[in-house]
mmCIF file of C-alpha atoms and ligand atoms in Angstrom:
data_model
loop_
_atom_site.group_PDB
_atom_site.id
_atom_site.type_symbol
_atom_site.label_atom_id
_atom_site.label_comp_id
_atom_site.label_asym_id
_atom_site.label_seq_id
_atom_site.Cartn_x
_atom_site.Cartn_y
_atom_site.Cartn_z
ATOM 1 C CA MET A 75 2.970 15.123 16.663
ATOM 2 C CA PHE A 76 3.608 13.003 13.737
ATOM 3 C CA ILE A 77 5.216 9.918 11.756
ATOM 4 C CA GLU A 78 6.692 10.292 8.145
ATOM 5 C CA LEU A 79 7.512 8.197 5.503
ATOM 6 C CA ASP A 80 10.791 9.122 3.779
ATOM 7 C CA GLY A 81 9.428 7.824 -0.607
ATOM 8 C CA TRP A 82 13.275 6.817 -1.361
ATOM 9 C CA MET A 83 14.663 5.491 1.948
ATOM 10 C CA ALA A 84 11.376 3.554 2.575
ATOM 11 C CA LYS A 85 11.336 2.196 -1.218
ATOM 12 C CA LEU A 86 7.628 3.446 -1.998
ATOM 13 C CA ARG A 87 8.628 3.922 -4.957
ATOM 14 C CA PHE A 88 7.622 3.744 -8.855
ATOM 15 C CA SER A 89 8.768 3.895 -12.074
ATOM 16 C CA ALA A 90 6.534 5.031 -15.252
ATOM 17 C CA SER A 91 6.043 6.900 -18.410
ATOM 18 C CA HIS A 92 4.118 9.996 -19.093
ATOM 19 C CA LEU A 93 3.799 13.289 -21.173
ATOM 20 C CA ILE A 94 3.308 16.672 -20.967
ATOM 21 C CA PRO A 95 1.367 17.913 -23.929
ATOM 22 C CA ASP A 96 2.578 20.544 -26.055
ATOM 23 C CA HIS A 97 5.779 21.171 -23.562
ATOM 24 C CA PRO A 98 9.107 21.581 -25.295
ATOM 25 C CA LYS A 99 10.713 19.050 -23.935
ATOM 26 C CA CYS A 100 8.389 16.937 -21.726
ATOM 27 C CA GLY A 101 5.961 16.726 -24.456
ATOM 28 C CA ARG A 102 8.020 13.825 -25.502
ATOM 29 C CA LEU A 103 7.405 10.327 -23.892
ATOM 30 C CA HIS A 104 9.710 9.736 -21.213
ATOM 31 C CA GLY A 105 10.267 7.701 -18.251
ATOM 32 C CA HIS A 106 11.214 8.763 -14.050
ATOM 33 C CA THR A 107 11.420 7.166 -11.245
ATOM 34 C CA TYR A 108 8.838 8.527 -8.580
ATOM 35 C CA ALA A 109 8.998 8.462 -4.485
ATOM 36 C CA VAL A 110 6.026 8.729 -2.619
ATOM 37 C CA SER A 111 6.689 10.582 0.825
ATOM 38 C CA VAL A 112 3.902 10.784 3.810
ATOM 39 C CA ARG A 113 3.452 12.395 6.758
ATOM 40 C CA VAL A 114 0.385 11.581 8.927
ATOM 41 C CA GLU A 115 -0.141 14.016 12.030
ATOM 42 C CA GLY A 116 -2.516 12.950 15.199
ATOM 43 C CA THR A 117 -2.254 11.398 18.541
ATOM 44 C CA GLN A 118 -1.033 8.486 19.893
ATOM 45 C CA ALA A 119 -4.046 5.553 19.610
ATOM 46 C CA GLY A 120 -2.256 3.169 22.411
ATOM 47 C CA GLU A 121 1.548 3.505 20.939
ATOM 48 C CA PHE A 122 1.304 4.448 17.674
ATOM 49 C CA ILE A 123 -0.449 7.367 15.332
ATOM 50 C CA ILE A 124 -0.381 4.932 12.159
ATOM 51 C CA ASP A 125 1.287 1.361 12.072
ATOM 52 C CA PHE A 126 3.839 2.269 9.647
ATOM 53 C CA ILE A 127 3.411 -1.101 8.056
ATOM 54 C CA GLU A 128 -0.030 -0.235 7.694
ATOM 55 C CA LEU A 129 1.056 3.106 6.055
ATOM 56 C CA LYS A 130 3.715 1.710 4.224
ATOM 57 C CA ASP A 131 1.151 -1.242 2.825
ATOM 58 C CA ILE A 132 -1.371 1.900 1.783
ATOM 59 C CA VAL A 133 0.900 3.575 0.033
ATOM 60 C CA LYS A 134 2.667 0.456 -1.875
ATOM 61 C CA ASP A 135 -0.549 -0.756 -3.291
ATOM 62 C CA VAL A 136 -0.829 2.781 -5.141
ATOM 63 C CA CYS A 137 2.621 2.366 -6.344
ATOM 64 C CA ASN A 138 2.285 -0.889 -7.900
ATOM 65 C CA ARG A 139 -0.793 0.522 -9.863
ATOM 66 C CA LEU A 140 1.370 2.938 -11.948
ATOM 67 C CA ASP A 141 4.241 0.921 -11.716
ATOM 68 C CA HIS A 142 5.824 0.227 -14.720
ATOM 69 C CA ARG A 143 3.151 2.040 -17.215
ATOM 70 C CA VAL A 144 2.508 4.457 -19.407
ATOM 71 C CA LEU A 145 0.338 7.360 -17.168
ATOM 72 C CA VAL A 146 -2.039 8.871 -19.014
ATOM 73 C CA ALA A 147 -4.637 11.654 -17.990
ATOM 74 C CA GLU A 148 -7.550 11.521 -18.872
ATOM 75 C CA ASN A 149 -9.052 14.505 -17.931
ATOM 76 C CA ASP A 150 -6.680 16.061 -19.963
ATOM 77 C CA PRO A 151 -8.268 18.567 -22.036
ATOM 78 C CA ARG A 152 -5.447 18.512 -24.672
ATOM 79 C CA LEU A 153 -5.880 15.026 -25.544
ATOM 80 C CA LYS A 154 -8.352 12.857 -26.922
ATOM 81 C CA ILE A 155 -8.195 9.627 -25.999
ATOM 82 C CA THR A 156 -9.938 6.523 -28.223
ATOM 83 C CA GLU A 157 -9.649 2.946 -26.861
ATOM 84 C CA GLU A 158 -9.498 0.040 -29.853
ATOM 85 C CA GLN A 159 -9.114 -3.528 -30.291
ATOM 86 C CA GLY A 160 -7.330 -3.659 -26.693
ATOM 87 C CA HIS A 161 -5.235 -0.295 -27.620
ATOM 88 C CA TYR A 162 -5.686 3.316 -26.432
ATOM 89 C CA THR A 163 -4.937 6.304 -29.184
ATOM 90 C CA MET A 164 -3.499 9.145 -27.517
ATOM 91 C CA GLU A 165 -3.922 12.143 -29.422
ATOM 92 C CA ILE A 166 -2.204 15.698 -28.354
ATOM 93 C CA LEU A 167 -5.012 17.703 -30.291
ATOM 94 C CA LYS A 168 -2.229 20.610 -31.059
ATOM 95 C CA SER A 169 0.179 19.359 -32.762
ATOM 96 C CA CYS A 170 -1.648 16.098 -34.258
ATOM 97 C CA LYS A 171 0.911 13.333 -33.130
ATOM 98 C CA HIS A 172 -0.688 10.172 -32.026
ATOM 99 C CA TYR A 173 0.513 7.239 -30.440
ATOM 100 C CA VAL A 174 -0.969 4.259 -30.230
ATOM 101 C CA LEU A 175 -0.474 1.893 -27.166
ATOM 102 C CA PRO A 176 -1.311 -1.382 -25.415
ATOM 103 C CA ARG A 177 -4.416 -1.056 -22.910
ATOM 104 C CA ASP A 178 -1.972 -3.342 -20.236
ATOM 105 C CA ASP A 179 0.650 -0.976 -20.868
ATOM 106 C CA VAL A 180 -1.692 2.421 -19.693
ATOM 107 C CA LEU A 181 -3.335 3.552 -16.326
ATOM 108 C CA LEU A 182 -5.608 5.943 -17.415
ATOM 109 C CA LEU A 183 -6.053 9.113 -14.184
ATOM 110 C CA PRO A 184 -8.932 10.939 -13.298
ATOM 111 C CA ILE A 185 -6.453 13.828 -13.649
ATOM 112 C CA ASN A 186 -5.868 17.037 -15.368
ATOM 113 C CA SER A 187 -2.317 16.295 -15.744
ATOM 114 C CA VAL A 188 0.780 13.704 -15.384
ATOM 115 C CA SER A 189 2.530 16.442 -13.283
ATOM 116 C CA ALA A 190 4.356 15.992 -10.281
ATOM 117 C CA GLU A 191 1.669 18.215 -8.855
ATOM 118 C CA ASP A 192 -1.411 16.404 -10.005
ATOM 119 C CA LEU A 193 0.198 13.326 -9.169
ATOM 120 C CA CYS A 194 0.829 14.631 -5.895
ATOM 121 C CA LYS A 195 -3.047 14.982 -5.229
ATOM 122 C CA TYR A 196 -4.212 11.656 -6.483
ATOM 123 C CA PHE A 197 -1.570 9.825 -4.239
ATOM 124 C CA LEU A 198 -3.373 12.142 -1.568
ATOM 125 C CA ASN A 199 -6.859 11.206 -2.345
ATOM 126 C CA GLU A 200 -6.111 7.286 -2.656
ATOM 127 C CA ILE A 201 -3.739 7.561 0.869
ATOM 128 C CA SER A 202 -6.139 8.957 2.320
ATOM 129 C CA VAL A 203 -9.343 6.948 1.249
ATOM 130 C CA GLY A 204 -6.820 3.723 2.356
ATOM 131 C CA ILE A 205 -6.362 5.214 5.810
ATOM 132 C CA ARG A 206 -10.297 5.485 6.347
ATOM 133 C CA GLY A 207 -10.720 2.199 4.842
ATOM 134 C CA ASN A 208 -9.145 0.874 7.744
ATOM 135 C CA GLY A 209 -11.624 1.498 9.965
ATOM 136 C CA PRO A 210 -12.129 4.868 12.026
ATOM 137 C CA ALA A 211 -9.500 6.722 13.177
ATOM 138 C CA ASN A 212 -10.112 9.499 14.275
ATOM 139 C CA ASN A 213 -6.654 10.297 16.192
ATOM 140 C CA ILE A 214 -5.521 10.977 12.710
ATOM 141 C CA THR A 215 -5.920 14.646 12.251
ATOM 142 C CA GLY A 216 -3.724 15.233 8.997
ATOM 143 C CA LEU A 217 -2.240 13.951 5.868
ATOM 144 C CA HIS A 218 0.733 14.978 3.602
ATOM 145 C CA VAL A 219 1.768 14.087 0.438
ATOM 146 C CA ARG A 220 5.361 14.772 -1.518
ATOM 147 C CA VAL A 221 5.411 12.870 -4.889
ATOM 148 C CA ASP A 222 9.140 13.560 -6.269
ATOM 149 C CA GLU A 223 9.907 12.857 -9.659
ATOM 150 C CA GLY A 224 13.582 12.578 -9.743
ATOM 151 C CA ILE A 225 15.517 12.822 -6.977
ATOM 152 C CA GLY A 226 15.858 16.675 -5.640
ATOM 153 C CA GLN A 227 12.721 17.442 -7.156
ATOM 154 C CA GLY A 228 9.116 17.035 -6.096
ATOM 155 C CA ALA A 229 5.592 18.872 -5.673
ATOM 156 C CA GLY A 230 3.539 17.987 -1.792
ATOM 157 C CA CYS A 231 -0.015 18.611 -0.491
ATOM 158 C CA ASN A 232 -1.797 18.211 2.450
ATOM 159 C CA MET A 233 -5.112 18.125 4.061
ATOM 160 C CA ASP A 234 -7.503 17.519 7.117
ATOM 161 C CA LEU A 235 -8.217 14.445 7.995
HETATM 162 ZN ZN1 ZN B 342 8.919 13.987 -16.785
#
């Protein structure tokens, strides 16, 4: 059995900027509205697998962290990121482009790129931590997450819990 949240319908969304270094189109800084959909598999503990409100709060917290930020993948080998006087300089090594951005506008993420795939893995990990952090949930056996980059395209991944 599972329960599901549709990111678009349940308003689990955020808007953010990113770029994919060296990509002919996506290499320029641009933005998307993203939606995060979640499926939790398990058995009912009492009436619920997990309370919808509890799960929504976990997902919303992660969305809020990324909302209206410039997302930067700090493990991307194609970038050199330096911080100085309240600003980040992001250098795209191959094309010698530089972006200088206020630190508060940027969120550095511990991922390899700001693709839908890598964002999905990030959300999967963060949501699993949130579910475990709310106490033992031995009835929950699996977690699926899909991150849509605009309507109609997205990346999904899953883990056993
Ligand atoms: Zn994009």
